[in-house]
Each structure stands twice: as C-alpha cells, then as structure tokens.
C-alpha cells in the first residue's frame, strides 16, 4: 500500500499539477478491451459523493454559502456557463466558474471573473487542500479521492478564499453522482442531452437524463433545453417530485433568429418564465445554431438570479453576450483559409455542427481534420460529417484515450469519403490547409483534445505538457 506524506511546504504550480494528476484519473485512464457491463456497473457504484463531502467538511464546507448555478447536460454546458459568468462579471459581481475539460492549461477549469486562476494561487490552494485528501487516501486505499474530485474541491476552496459572490458550476460527468453535486443550488440548468458516456450513464436517453436530472434540488428554478420526449420525461418527473418549477425552452420560452453575420448572431427570446412574460432582443459572438439555445438558457438563468436579489442590468447582458470568449466551440479562425474548431464528440453534436456549416458556409470545399476518444461512436460521427466533407485527415491527439487512426479511417472509408491517416495533428492541419487553399474551409472536430492541439499549432500556443 502506498502511503502519501503531507508537507507544509507550499507547492509551486508544476508540483501541484503533478500531484493532482498522480491520483486516480479517469479522464486519462484507458479501459481494457473486454470489460463487461457488470464491471462497468461496479465502477458506477464506486462513484460516491461521500468522500468529497468528508474532505469539504474538514475544510469548513467552502462550497456552501454563496449563490450557485449548477449546469448538467451532454452538449453546451461550458458555453452556457461562460455566457452566465461573462454577464455577471460585467455586472460587477465576483464570479467563480468551474468547467471541464480544459484546452491548453488545467488552470482554465478554475476561473475567477472569467480569468483562469494564476499559477501561484493554484499552487497555494492545492497545498491548502492537500492534507485532508491525503489523510482520506491513506485511510481508505480502496476508495481514494480522484483527480477530478480534487479539482472540484480546489475550485470550491478557491472561490471561497477569493470571496466570490456567485459560483457557476459545470458537472463533469452525469450529475446525480458527479462530485460537483454537493452544492446547494439556487438555479439548475440542463442543456441538450444526447447519447454519450453510455458505458457509465446508461444506454438510453431516459437513463442518461435521469443521471443529469440528479442535480435538481427541492423548490428551485429548473431550466431545460428542448429534449427528446424520453429525456424530458425524466426531467419533468424529478422536477415534479421535488416541487421545483420547470421551464422548458421550446415549450415555455422560445428563441428566434433576427439576423446573422460571420461573427455575430442576433436573436430574440420571448415567452413566459416563472409566471411573468419576457421579451429580449440580444446578440452573441458564439456562433452555431445550437449556441442560441445555450444563450436562451443563460438568459433565463440570469432572470432567475435577478429574482434571488442580484440585479443584472440589461446592458450588461448585451455586453456579456457580445464579448464572451469560449474557444473551441464553433470557433472561426480566418487565415488564408477558414478554420473552424469545434469539439463535436457524438452523433448529435456532429449533426448540429453540420447544420451550422451548411447555413453559414454553403458551397465551401471542406476538408475535415478529426480525431476522437476511444469510447466514441466514430461510425455515427463519420456518417454525419461526410455530408459536408470533400476529404478527411484522420489523426490522434497526445491524450492516452485517443482512438487509433486506423479505426477512424475505416469508419470514414465506409461512408465513401476519401481518407488520409496522419500521425499528428500538426501534420494533418498542414496538409488540410494546403489541400483547401485560399478560400476553402478546414473543419477540426471530434474531440476537444484535437481542437486544443490544432489551436496550439495555428495560434502558436505553447502546450502545457505536465502529465
């Protein structure tokens, strides 16, 4: 048995990240082939909120005592969270934002007023939370605190230490048993739900929605994106059980497009929310049709926050929506060719991505650069993307859970799209850009890990290679 030793010496940034990543890390661990459903179910049973609650209690329960917005869903959690954070920051509040995964630096997961926590504070706060975590792991070697759980605890401790007014918390996986689900939420949002992480969350939309709806708390506003009927039923049942008033986009509140440019979407939100009519005309710099639904969720969350006694001026909503930055989600970078970065990681998100490209960039030659994680349904993703592609460069990221290029290539060959496997994102990007020439379009998609490496190549960003 490994016994971890606590030291009072304040860790620097590299030391703190190395320690966090040395713990059980389900984001980077790869499950062996042949794992049975029973073993997967056993893994699910080991997901438990008790150990996180125990550590937080020893730290003085830093996750409690501030207004909390909690967000679950399959697609759009981060964008919705970023919009809310941008508006609240503009309105003069001190805002903590916890999201995952990150693109270039693990610090991106813990933001204060939309700015990643700096390296010095990251090390200081990690050192401050280390002792109770090590004590737990030494005492319970078969039930150890994981990397994501430490990052969750770190976020709560950081926000409390910085005296934030409002925390916006995105779940990592699922909701009911996600380590973030220790908060006393004031507002709950559920973004679009689709099939993903089925080996953990369930094989049907109803099962997955049940897990996502597990973040709903008694008597608080619940705001949901439009959902398939089976998913919606699970959300409605949970809201009714807990007497939480549910607002559904597409049933109670509607959004419509006013106009679009290559960099701005102008839209209208109207309907009935918490017993009163609303009618807003807004703009957002986040592109893609699906972002309008996320923006509508954010508008309703801000309305609910107003009801909690936190004024949110309308002009700050306008400013925040127009100036929000959320890289890697239908991010358009104009070089000699157009480069679109979007981490579409399942069939539904690929379908929505295709719709957005067809609308905003019709008749463009599109070369696809794609890599995915090994647990994704690459066949379904390939079938969606083939409708807009003239060719695909398949590759893999540095991440240990990346799918082999041969498996991705086979999926695209089956659709009839010409495929070229490449050993790295850099080589794939170079060849794709040459292939489309000036005026063409390179679409980088499949996973945020591929998107991150493409951004590093295009924008000359130094990667953070600490693990």
GROMACS .gro file of C-alpha atoms in nm:
model
  467
    1UNK     CA    1   0.000   0.000   0.000
    2UNK     CA    2   0.131   0.345  -0.093
    3UNK     CA    3   0.130   0.594   0.193
    4UNK     CA    4   0.130   0.958   0.088
    5UNK     CA    5   0.314   1.208   0.305
    6UNK     CA    6   0.190   1.559   0.365
    7UNK     CA    7   0.431   1.851   0.370
    8UNK     CA    8   0.356   2.208   0.479
    9UNK     CA    9   0.584   2.347   0.207
   10UNK     CA   10   0.374   2.537  -0.046
   11UNK     CA   11   0.384   2.361  -0.381
   12UNK     CA   12   0.462   2.554  -0.694
   13UNK     CA   13   0.238   2.520  -0.997
   14UNK     CA   14   0.420   2.231  -1.162
   15UNK     CA   15   0.441   2.039  -0.834
   16UNK     CA   16   0.072   2.089  -0.760
   17UNK     CA   17  -0.042   1.976  -1.107
   18UNK     CA   18   0.192   1.676  -1.096
   19UNK     CA   19   0.044   1.571  -0.762
   20UNK     CA   20  -0.315   1.615  -0.881
   21UNK     CA   21  -0.251   1.413  -1.196
   22UNK     CA   22  -0.077   1.138  -0.998
   23UNK     CA   23  -0.408   1.045  -0.836
   24UNK     CA   24  -0.667   0.813  -0.989
   25UNK     CA   25  -0.753   0.990  -1.313
   26UNK     CA   26  -1.048   0.853  -1.510
   27UNK     CA   27  -1.004   1.123  -1.773
   28UNK     CA   28  -0.672   0.976  -1.887
   29UNK     CA   29  -0.703   0.609  -1.789
   30UNK     CA   30  -0.789   0.366  -2.063
   31UNK     CA   31  -1.023   0.074  -2.003
   32UNK     CA   32  -0.901  -0.257  -2.138
   33UNK     CA   33  -1.093  -0.434  -2.412
   34UNK     CA   34  -1.338  -0.693  -2.293
   35UNK     CA   35  -1.458  -0.504  -1.987
   36UNK     CA   36  -1.801  -0.640  -1.903
   37UNK     CA   37  -2.116  -0.441  -1.832
   38UNK     CA   38  -2.112  -0.581  -1.479
   39UNK     CA   39  -1.764  -0.437  -1.425
   40UNK     CA   40  -1.882  -0.102  -1.562
   41UNK     CA   41  -2.177  -0.111  -1.324
   42UNK     CA   42  -1.936  -0.184  -1.041
   43UNK     CA   43  -1.735   0.124  -1.139
   44UNK     CA   44  -2.056   0.330  -1.128
   45UNK     CA   45  -2.137   0.205  -0.779
   46UNK     CA   46  -1.796   0.322  -0.662
   47UNK     CA   47  -1.878   0.678  -0.772
   48UNK     CA   48  -1.978   0.833  -0.443
   49UNK     CA   49  -2.029   1.184  -0.305
   50UNK     CA   50  -1.937   1.084   0.049
   51UNK     CA   51  -1.561   1.119   0.020
   52UNK     CA   52  -1.586   1.466  -0.138
   53UNK     CA   53  -1.832   1.579   0.130
   54UNK     CA   54  -1.599   1.447   0.401
   55UNK     CA   55  -1.299   1.643   0.272
   56UNK     CA   56  -1.503   1.959   0.218
   57UNK     CA   57  -1.635   1.936   0.573
   58UNK     CA   58  -1.279   1.925   0.706
   59UNK     CA   59  -1.205   2.236   0.501
   60UNK     CA   60  -1.502   2.423   0.650
   61UNK     CA   61  -1.754   2.350   0.371
   62UNK     CA   62  -1.621   2.613   0.128
   63UNK     CA   63  -1.879   2.510  -0.135
   64UNK     CA   64  -2.169   2.647   0.069
   65UNK     CA   65  -2.288   2.999   0.145
   66UNK     CA   66  -2.281   3.160  -0.199
   67UNK     CA   67  -2.536   3.176  -0.477
   68UNK     CA   68  -2.484   2.873  -0.702
   69UNK     CA   69  -2.579   2.798  -1.061
   70UNK     CA   70  -2.539   2.426  -1.141
   71UNK     CA   71  -2.533   2.302  -1.501
   72UNK     CA   72  -2.562   1.947  -1.639
   73UNK     CA   73  -2.617   1.816  -1.991
   74UNK     CA   74  -2.435   1.648  -2.279
   75UNK     CA   75  -2.368   1.943  -2.507
   76UNK     CA   76  -2.340   2.315  -2.435
   77UNK     CA   77  -2.264   2.318  -2.061
   78UNK     CA   78  -1.943   2.514  -2.096
   79UNK     CA   79  -2.080   2.769  -2.341
   80UNK     CA   80  -2.384   2.832  -2.122
   81UNK     CA   81  -2.166   2.866  -1.812
   82UNK     CA   82  -1.929   3.105  -1.991
   83UNK     CA   83  -2.218   3.329  -2.101
   84UNK     CA   84  -2.358   3.350  -1.748
   85UNK     CA   85  -2.014   3.419  -1.600
   86UNK     CA   86  -1.938   3.692  -1.854
   87UNK     CA   87  -2.262   3.878  -1.782
   88UNK     CA   88  -2.233   3.851  -1.404
   89UNK     CA   89  -1.870   3.966  -1.415
   90UNK     CA   90  -1.973   4.263  -1.630
   91UNK     CA   91  -2.246   4.337  -1.375
   92UNK     CA   92  -1.985   4.384  -1.102
   93UNK     CA   93  -2.006   4.050  -0.922
   94UNK     CA   94  -1.710   3.835  -0.827
   95UNK     CA   95  -1.778   3.511  -1.012
   96UNK     CA   96  -1.623   3.167  -0.979
   97UNK     CA   97  -1.650   2.940  -1.284
   98UNK     CA   98  -1.570   2.567  -1.279
   99UNK     CA   99  -1.567   2.384  -1.613
  100UNK     CA  100  -1.407   2.081  -1.774
  101UNK     CA  101  -1.215   1.967  -1.964
  102UNK     CA  102  -0.954   2.232  -2.043
  103UNK     CA  103  -0.792   2.316  -2.377
  104UNK     CA  104  -0.439   2.433  -2.302
  105UNK     CA  105  -0.392   2.467  -1.926
  106UNK     CA  106  -0.555   2.290  -1.634
  107UNK     CA  107  -0.593   2.636  -1.475
  108UNK     CA  108  -0.875   2.706  -1.724
  109UNK     CA  109  -1.103   2.481  -1.519
  110UNK     CA  110  -1.099   2.719  -1.221
  111UNK     CA  111  -1.170   3.077  -1.330
  112UNK     CA  112  -1.230   3.397  -1.136
  113UNK     CA  113  -1.422   3.662  -1.330
  114UNK     CA  114  -1.367   3.456  -1.647
  115UNK     CA  115  -0.988   3.458  -1.599
  116UNK     CA  116  -0.809   3.130  -1.516
  117UNK     CA  117  -0.663   3.120  -1.167
  118UNK     CA  118  -0.295   3.219  -1.174
  119UNK     CA  119  -0.017   2.966  -1.120
  120UNK     CA  120   0.086   3.098  -0.777
  121UNK     CA  121  -0.264   3.074  -0.631
  122UNK     CA  122  -0.317   2.735  -0.795
  123UNK     CA  123  -0.016   2.603  -0.602
  124UNK     CA  124  -0.116   2.774  -0.277
  125UNK     CA  125  -0.473   2.649  -0.281
  126UNK     CA  126  -0.371   2.298  -0.383
  127UNK     CA  127  -0.133   2.288  -0.087
  128UNK     CA  128  -0.411   2.412   0.143
  129UNK     CA  129  -0.648   2.128   0.048
  130UNK     CA  130  -0.386   1.854   0.031
  131UNK     CA  131  -0.380   1.734   0.393
  132UNK     CA  132  -0.741   1.606   0.428
  133UNK     CA  133  -0.719   1.448   0.084
  134UNK     CA  134  -0.401   1.259   0.171
  135UNK     CA  135  -0.549   1.154   0.505
  136UNK     CA  136  -0.853   1.011   0.328
  137UNK     CA  137  -0.647   0.829   0.063
  138UNK     CA  138  -0.416   0.679   0.326
  139UNK     CA  139  -0.709   0.566   0.540
  140UNK     CA  140  -0.921   0.436   0.252
  141UNK     CA  141  -0.686   0.296  -0.017
  142UNK     CA  142  -0.977   0.125  -0.197
  143UNK     CA  143  -1.187   0.443  -0.206
  144UNK     CA  144  -0.939   0.714  -0.299
  145UNK     CA  145  -1.012   1.072  -0.399
  146UNK     CA  146  -0.970   1.109  -0.777
  147UNK     CA  147  -0.810   1.380  -0.990
  148UNK     CA  148  -1.146   1.530  -1.090
  149UNK     CA  149  -1.266   1.528  -0.730
  150UNK     CA  150  -0.953   1.716  -0.622
  151UNK     CA  151  -1.011   1.975  -0.894
  152UNK     CA  152  -1.371   2.012  -0.775
  153UNK     CA  153  -1.256   2.062  -0.416
  154UNK     CA  154  -0.987   2.304  -0.537
  155UNK     CA  155  -1.248   2.510  -0.723
  156UNK     CA  156  -1.475   2.539  -0.419
  157UNK     CA  157  -1.183   2.625  -0.189
  158UNK     CA  158  -1.052   2.885  -0.436
  159UNK     CA  159  -1.390   3.051  -0.478
  160UNK     CA  160  -1.444   3.068  -0.103
  161UNK     CA  161  -1.094   3.204  -0.043
  162UNK     CA  162  -1.142   3.470  -0.311
  163UNK     CA  163  -1.479   3.575  -0.168
  164UNK     CA  164  -1.686   3.516  -0.480
  165UNK     CA  165  -2.048   3.628  -0.483
  166UNK     CA  166  -2.175   3.368  -0.729
  167UNK     CA  167  -2.034   3.035  -0.844
  168UNK     CA  168  -2.124   2.878  -1.179
  169UNK     CA  169  -2.054   2.505  -1.168
  170UNK     CA  170  -2.049   2.265  -1.462
  171UNK     CA  171  -2.081   1.894  -1.392
  172UNK     CA  172  -1.805   1.669  -1.516
  173UNK     CA  173  -1.998   1.351  -1.593
  174UNK     CA  174  -2.366   1.283  -1.540
  175UNK     CA  175  -2.497   1.477  -1.243
  176UNK     CA  176  -2.655   1.265  -0.972
  177UNK     CA  177  -2.323   1.119  -0.856
  178UNK     CA  178  -2.093   1.385  -1.004
  179UNK     CA  179  -1.855   1.530  -0.746
  180UNK     CA  180  -1.997   1.879  -0.806
  181UNK     CA  181  -2.339   1.763  -0.680
  182UNK     CA  182  -2.256   1.857  -0.322
  183UNK     CA  183  -2.369   2.216  -0.373
  184UNK     CA  184  -2.691   2.375  -0.253
  185UNK     CA  185  -2.803   2.501  -0.593
  186UNK     CA  186  -3.012   2.814  -0.637
  187UNK     CA  187  -3.068   2.762  -1.011
  188UNK     CA  188  -3.030   2.440  -1.214
  189UNK     CA  189  -2.979   2.425  -1.591
  190UNK     CA  190  -2.992   2.115  -1.807
  191UNK     CA  191  -2.854   2.161  -2.157
  192UNK     CA  192  -2.920   1.936  -2.455
  193UNK     CA  193  -2.898   1.564  -2.370
  194UNK     CA  194  -2.783   1.300  -2.618
  195UNK     CA  195  -2.621   0.957  -2.605
  196UNK     CA  196  -2.271   0.984  -2.458
  197UNK     CA  197  -2.070   0.800  -2.192
  198UNK     CA  198  -2.321   0.518  -2.224
  199UNK     CA  199  -2.083   0.275  -2.055
  200UNK     CA  200  -2.131   0.475  -1.733
  201UNK     CA  201  -2.454   0.671  -1.758
  202UNK     CA  202  -2.680   0.420  -1.936
  203UNK     CA  203  -2.772   0.303  -2.283
  204UNK     CA  204  -3.087   0.514  -2.329
  205UNK     CA  205  -3.169   0.884  -2.324
  206UNK     CA  206  -3.406   0.820  -2.035
  207UNK     CA  207  -3.128   0.664  -1.824
  208UNK     CA  208  -2.884   0.943  -1.909
  209UNK     CA  209  -3.145   1.213  -1.837
  210UNK     CA  210  -3.215   1.050  -1.501
  211UNK     CA  211  -2.849   1.095  -1.410
  212UNK     CA  212  -2.841   1.456  -1.536
  213UNK     CA  213  -3.164   1.541  -1.352
  214UNK     CA  214  -3.000   1.425  -1.032
  215UNK     CA  215  -2.866   1.777  -0.976
  216UNK     CA  216  -3.219   1.917  -0.930
  217UNK     CA  217  -3.278   2.036  -0.573
  218UNK     CA  218  -3.611   2.095  -0.394
  219UNK     CA  219  -3.805   2.411  -0.468
  220UNK     CA  220  -3.561   2.588  -0.701
  221UNK     CA  221  -3.597   2.703  -1.064
  222UNK     CA  222  -3.504   2.435  -1.319
  223UNK     CA  223  -3.441   2.539  -1.679
  224UNK     CA  224  -3.407   2.278  -1.952
  225UNK     CA  225  -3.319   2.287  -2.318
  226UNK     CA  226  -3.557   2.123  -2.561
  227UNK     CA  227  -3.517   1.747  -2.521
  228UNK     CA  228  -3.630   1.422  -2.676
  229UNK     CA  229  -3.953   1.305  -2.510
  230UNK     CA  230  -3.790   1.023  -2.311
  231UNK     CA  231  -3.524   1.255  -2.169
  232UNK     CA  232  -3.777   1.529  -2.098
  233UNK     CA  233  -3.999   1.288  -1.907
  234UNK     CA  234  -3.718   1.206  -1.664
  235UNK     CA  235  -3.651   1.577  -1.604
  236UNK     CA  236  -4.020   1.654  -1.557
  237UNK     CA  237  -4.062   1.366  -1.314
  238UNK     CA  238  -3.770   1.479  -1.099
  239UNK     CA  239  -3.882   1.842  -1.101
  240UNK     CA  240  -4.235   1.742  -1.001
  241UNK     CA  241  -4.107   1.512  -0.725
  242UNK     CA  242  -3.903   1.794  -0.571
  243UNK     CA  243  -4.163   2.067  -0.638
  244UNK     CA  244  -3.914   2.261  -0.850
  245UNK     CA  245  -4.065   2.487  -1.115
  246UNK     CA  246  -3.951   2.367  -1.458
  247UNK     CA  247  -3.914   2.593  -1.760
  248UNK     CA  248  -3.852   2.427  -2.097
  249UNK     CA  249  -3.706   2.604  -2.399
  250UNK     CA  250  -3.938   2.534  -2.690
  251UNK     CA  251  -4.242   2.490  -2.466
  252UNK     CA  252  -4.247   2.790  -2.231
  253UNK     CA  253  -3.982   3.014  -2.384
  254UNK     CA  254  -3.879   3.041  -2.749
  255UNK     CA  255  -3.584   3.186  -2.938
  256UNK     CA  256  -3.579   3.304  -3.298
  257UNK     CA  257  -3.308   3.437  -3.528
  258UNK     CA  258  -3.323   3.805  -3.623
  259UNK     CA  259  -3.006   3.818  -3.835
  260UNK     CA  260  -2.657   3.673  -3.861
  261UNK     CA  261  -2.313   3.783  -3.972
  262UNK     CA  262  -1.996   3.568  -3.979
  263UNK     CA  263  -1.916   3.686  -3.625
  264UNK     CA  264  -2.246   3.774  -3.452
  265UNK     CA  265  -2.589   3.615  -3.411
  266UNK     CA  266  -2.882   3.848  -3.335
  267UNK     CA  267  -3.181   3.675  -3.180
  268UNK     CA  268  -3.498   3.721  -2.979
  269UNK     CA  269  -3.608   3.537  -2.663
  270UNK     CA  270  -3.972   3.554  -2.558
  271UNK     CA  271  -4.227   3.357  -2.364
  272UNK     CA  272  -4.326   3.307  -2.003
  273UNK     CA  273  -4.077   3.248  -1.723
  274UNK     CA  274  -4.163   3.200  -1.354
  275UNK     CA  275  -4.507   3.344  -1.407
  276UNK     CA  276  -4.411   3.656  -1.599
  277UNK     CA  277  -4.368   3.742  -1.969
  278UNK     CA  278  -4.020   3.804  -2.106
  279UNK     CA  279  -3.913   3.950  -2.440
  280UNK     CA  280  -3.546   4.025  -2.510
  281UNK     CA  281  -3.353   4.111  -2.825
  282UNK     CA  282  -2.990   4.003  -2.786
  283UNK     CA  283  -2.669   3.927  -2.974
  284UNK     CA  284  -2.395   3.674  -2.912
  285UNK     CA  285  -2.047   3.625  -3.050
  286UNK     CA  286  -2.080   3.249  -3.005
  287UNK     CA  287  -2.153   3.103  -3.347
  288UNK     CA  288  -2.352   2.798  -3.447
  289UNK     CA  289  -2.729   2.748  -3.435
  290UNK     CA  290  -2.710   2.541  -3.117
  291UNK     CA  291  -2.550   2.832  -2.931
  292UNK     CA  292  -2.877   3.023  -2.949
  293UNK     CA  293  -3.040   2.758  -2.730
  294UNK     CA  294  -2.747   2.780  -2.487
  295UNK     CA  295  -2.778   3.160  -2.485
  296UNK     CA  296  -3.151   3.128  -2.411
  297UNK     CA  297  -3.075   2.903  -2.114
  298UNK     CA  298  -2.825   3.165  -1.994
  299UNK     CA  299  -3.081   3.447  -2.027
  300UNK     CA  300  -3.331   3.253  -1.817
  301UNK     CA  301  -3.066   3.174  -1.555
  302UNK     CA  302  -2.988   3.545  -1.529
  303UNK     CA  303  -3.359   3.619  -1.486
  304UNK     CA  304  -3.369   3.366  -1.201
  305UNK     CA  305  -3.060   3.523  -1.044
  306UNK     CA  306  -3.233   3.861  -1.051
  307UNK     CA  307  -3.519   3.705  -0.857
  308UNK     CA  308  -3.269   3.597  -0.590
  309UNK     CA  309  -3.186   3.963  -0.522
  310UNK     CA  310  -2.887   4.005  -0.752
  311UNK     CA  311  -2.954   4.285  -1.002
  312UNK     CA  312  -2.835   4.212  -1.357
  313UNK     CA  313  -2.866   4.524  -1.577
  314UNK     CA  314  -2.989   4.458  -1.929
  315UNK     CA  315  -2.699   4.645  -2.088
  316UNK     CA  316  -2.458   4.409  -1.912
  317UNK     CA  317  -2.639   4.112  -2.062
  318UNK     CA  318  -2.590   4.271  -2.402
  319UNK     CA  319  -2.221   4.337  -2.335
  320UNK     CA  320  -2.150   3.997  -2.184
  321UNK     CA  321  -2.315   3.803  -2.465
  322UNK     CA  322  -2.134   4.006  -2.732
  323UNK     CA  323  -1.792   3.976  -2.569
  324UNK     CA  324  -1.791   3.625  -2.424
  325UNK     CA  325  -1.498   3.407  -2.527
  326UNK     CA  326  -1.532   3.028  -2.532
  327UNK     CA  327  -1.262   2.878  -2.758
  328UNK     CA  328  -1.301   2.553  -2.943
  329UNK     CA  329  -1.679   2.567  -2.978
  330UNK     CA  330  -1.759   2.663  -3.338
  331UNK     CA  331  -1.460   2.894  -3.319
  332UNK     CA  332  -1.386   3.054  -3.655
  333UNK     CA  333  -1.025   3.149  -3.725
  334UNK     CA  334  -0.964   3.336  -4.051
  335UNK     CA  335  -0.625   3.274  -4.204
  336UNK     CA  336  -0.572   3.228  -4.578
  337UNK     CA  337  -0.835   2.960  -4.543
  338UNK     CA  338  -1.120   2.946  -4.293
  339UNK     CA  339  -1.053   2.718  -3.998
  340UNK     CA  340  -1.342   2.609  -3.775
  341UNK     CA  341  -1.268   2.444  -3.441
  342UNK     CA  342  -1.549   2.254  -3.272
  343UNK     CA  343  -1.526   1.963  -3.031
  344UNK     CA  344  -1.828   1.773  -3.165
  345UNK     CA  345  -1.784   1.440  -2.989
  346UNK     CA  346  -2.103   1.244  -3.061
  347UNK     CA  347  -2.363   1.193  -3.335
  348UNK     CA  348  -2.596   1.470  -3.217
  349UNK     CA  349  -2.326   1.735  -3.181
  350UNK     CA  350  -2.184   1.639  -3.523
  351UNK     CA  351  -2.531   1.678  -3.675
  352UNK     CA  352  -2.572   2.026  -3.523
  353UNK     CA  353  -2.222   2.121  -3.641
  354UNK     CA  354  -2.305   2.015  -3.998
  355UNK     CA  355  -2.626   2.223  -3.989
  356UNK     CA  356  -2.433   2.533  -3.881
  357UNK     CA  357  -2.166   2.494  -4.151
  358UNK     CA  358  -2.425   2.436  -4.423
  359UNK     CA  359  -2.606   2.754  -4.321
  360UNK     CA  360  -2.308   2.983  -4.266
  361UNK     CA  361  -2.057   2.849  -4.518
  362UNK     CA  362  -2.257   2.699  -4.808
  363UNK     CA  363  -2.075   2.562  -5.113
  364UNK     CA  364  -1.735   2.563  -4.943
  365UNK     CA  365  -1.477   2.292  -5.001
  366UNK     CA  366  -1.447   2.134  -4.654
  367UNK     CA  367  -1.150   1.924  -4.550
  368UNK     CA  368  -1.204   1.754  -4.215
  369UNK     CA  369  -0.933   1.704  -3.955
  370UNK     CA  370  -1.065   1.461  -3.697
  371UNK     CA  371  -0.964   1.253  -3.401
  372UNK     CA  372  -1.182   1.113  -3.122
  373UNK     CA  373  -1.156   0.944  -2.786
  374UNK     CA  374  -1.169   0.567  -2.787
  375UNK     CA  375  -1.515   0.546  -2.627
  376UNK     CA  376  -1.693   0.742  -2.904
  377UNK     CA  377  -1.920   0.610  -3.179
  378UNK     CA  378  -1.698   0.712  -3.468
  379UNK     CA  379  -1.925   0.545  -3.723
  380UNK     CA  380  -2.218   0.769  -3.632
  381UNK     CA  381  -1.997   1.081  -3.626
  382UNK     CA  382  -1.847   0.995  -3.966
  383UNK     CA  383  -2.188   0.946  -4.126
  384UNK     CA  384  -2.293   1.295  -4.016
  385UNK     CA  385  -1.973   1.473  -4.123
  386UNK     CA  386  -1.945   1.303  -4.462
  387UNK     CA  387  -2.236   1.511  -4.595
  388UNK     CA  388  -2.022   1.827  -4.595
  389UNK     CA  389  -1.670   1.691  -4.640
  390UNK     CA  390  -1.462   1.654  -4.954
  391UNK     CA  391  -1.197   1.458  -4.764
  392UNK     CA  392  -1.083   1.367  -4.414
  393UNK     CA  393  -0.743   1.374  -4.248
  394UNK     CA  394  -0.771   1.140  -3.950
  395UNK     CA  395  -0.526   1.168  -3.664
  396UNK     CA  396  -0.492   1.132  -3.289
  397UNK     CA  397  -0.403   1.369  -3.008
  398UNK     CA  398  -0.146   1.326  -2.734
  399UNK     CA  399  -0.421   1.209  -2.500
  400UNK     CA  400  -0.385   0.842  -2.393
  401UNK     CA  401  -0.753   0.773  -2.461
  402UNK     CA  402  -0.730   0.872  -2.829
  403UNK     CA  403  -0.877   0.627  -3.078
  404UNK     CA  404  -0.636   0.465  -3.326
  405UNK     CA  405  -0.631   0.637  -3.664
  406UNK     CA  406  -0.696   0.308  -3.845
  407UNK     CA  407  -1.030   0.267  -3.666
  408UNK     CA  408  -1.131   0.624  -3.752
  409UNK     CA  409  -1.017   0.581  -4.113
  410UNK     CA  410  -1.223   0.262  -4.151
  411UNK     CA  411  -1.537   0.447  -4.037
  412UNK     CA  412  -1.486   0.719  -4.299
  413UNK     CA  413  -1.396   0.471  -4.575
  414UNK     CA  414  -1.731   0.305  -4.514
  415UNK     CA  415  -1.906   0.634  -4.595
  416UNK     CA  416  -1.715   0.670  -4.922
  417UNK     CA  417  -1.521   0.981  -4.818
  418UNK     CA  418  -1.152   0.992  -4.917
  419UNK     CA  419  -0.937   0.945  -4.606
  420UNK     CA  420  -0.574   1.011  -4.521
  421UNK     CA  421  -0.439   0.898  -4.183
  422UNK     CA  422  -0.172   1.127  -4.037
  423UNK     CA  423   0.047   1.066  -3.729
  424UNK     CA  424  -0.009   1.406  -3.564
  425UNK     CA  425  -0.249   1.698  -3.554
  426UNK     CA  426   0.022   1.932  -3.680
  427UNK     CA  427   0.084   1.725  -3.994
  428UNK     CA  428  -0.288   1.676  -4.055
  429UNK     CA  429  -0.351   2.050  -4.022
  430UNK     CA  430  -0.064   2.142  -4.254
  431UNK     CA  431  -0.187   1.908  -4.526
  432UNK     CA  432  -0.553   2.005  -4.489
  433UNK     CA  433  -0.474   2.376  -4.520
  434UNK     CA  434  -0.268   2.311  -4.832
  435UNK     CA  435  -0.548   2.097  -4.976
  436UNK     CA  436  -0.823   2.362  -4.948
  437UNK     CA  437  -0.603   2.658  -5.044
  438UNK     CA  438  -0.723   3.015  -5.010
  439UNK     CA  439  -1.095   3.048  -4.952
  440UNK     CA  440  -1.152   2.688  -4.852
  441UNK     CA  441  -1.256   2.558  -4.512
  442UNK     CA  442  -1.078   2.327  -4.270
  443UNK     CA  443  -1.303   2.176  -4.004
  444UNK     CA  444  -1.124   2.048  -3.693
  445UNK     CA  445  -1.350   1.831  -3.481
  446UNK     CA  446  -1.412   1.506  -3.294
  447UNK     CA  447  -1.270   1.591  -2.954
  448UNK     CA  448  -1.151   1.894  -2.760
  449UNK     CA  449  -0.808   1.733  -2.737
  450UNK     CA  450  -0.773   1.751  -3.116
  451UNK     CA  451  -0.912   2.105  -3.113
  452UNK     CA  452  -0.660   2.208  -2.846
  453UNK     CA  453  -0.362   2.082  -3.043
  454UNK     CA  454  -0.493   2.249  -3.360
  455UNK     CA  455  -0.526   2.581  -3.174
  456UNK     CA  456  -0.173   2.544  -3.042
  457UNK     CA  457  -0.048   2.492  -3.398
  458UNK     CA  458  -0.250   2.772  -3.558
  459UNK     CA  459  -0.204   3.034  -3.286
  460UNK     CA  460   0.147   2.933  -3.176
  461UNK     CA  461   0.039   2.845  -2.822
  462UNK     CA  462   0.289   2.663  -2.603
  463UNK     CA  463   0.127   2.340  -2.481
  464UNK     CA  464   0.120   2.256  -2.111
  465UNK     CA  465   0.274   1.908  -2.102
  466UNK     CA  466   0.272   1.833  -1.731
  467UNK     CA  467   0.132   1.480  -1.732
   0.00000   0.00000   0.00000
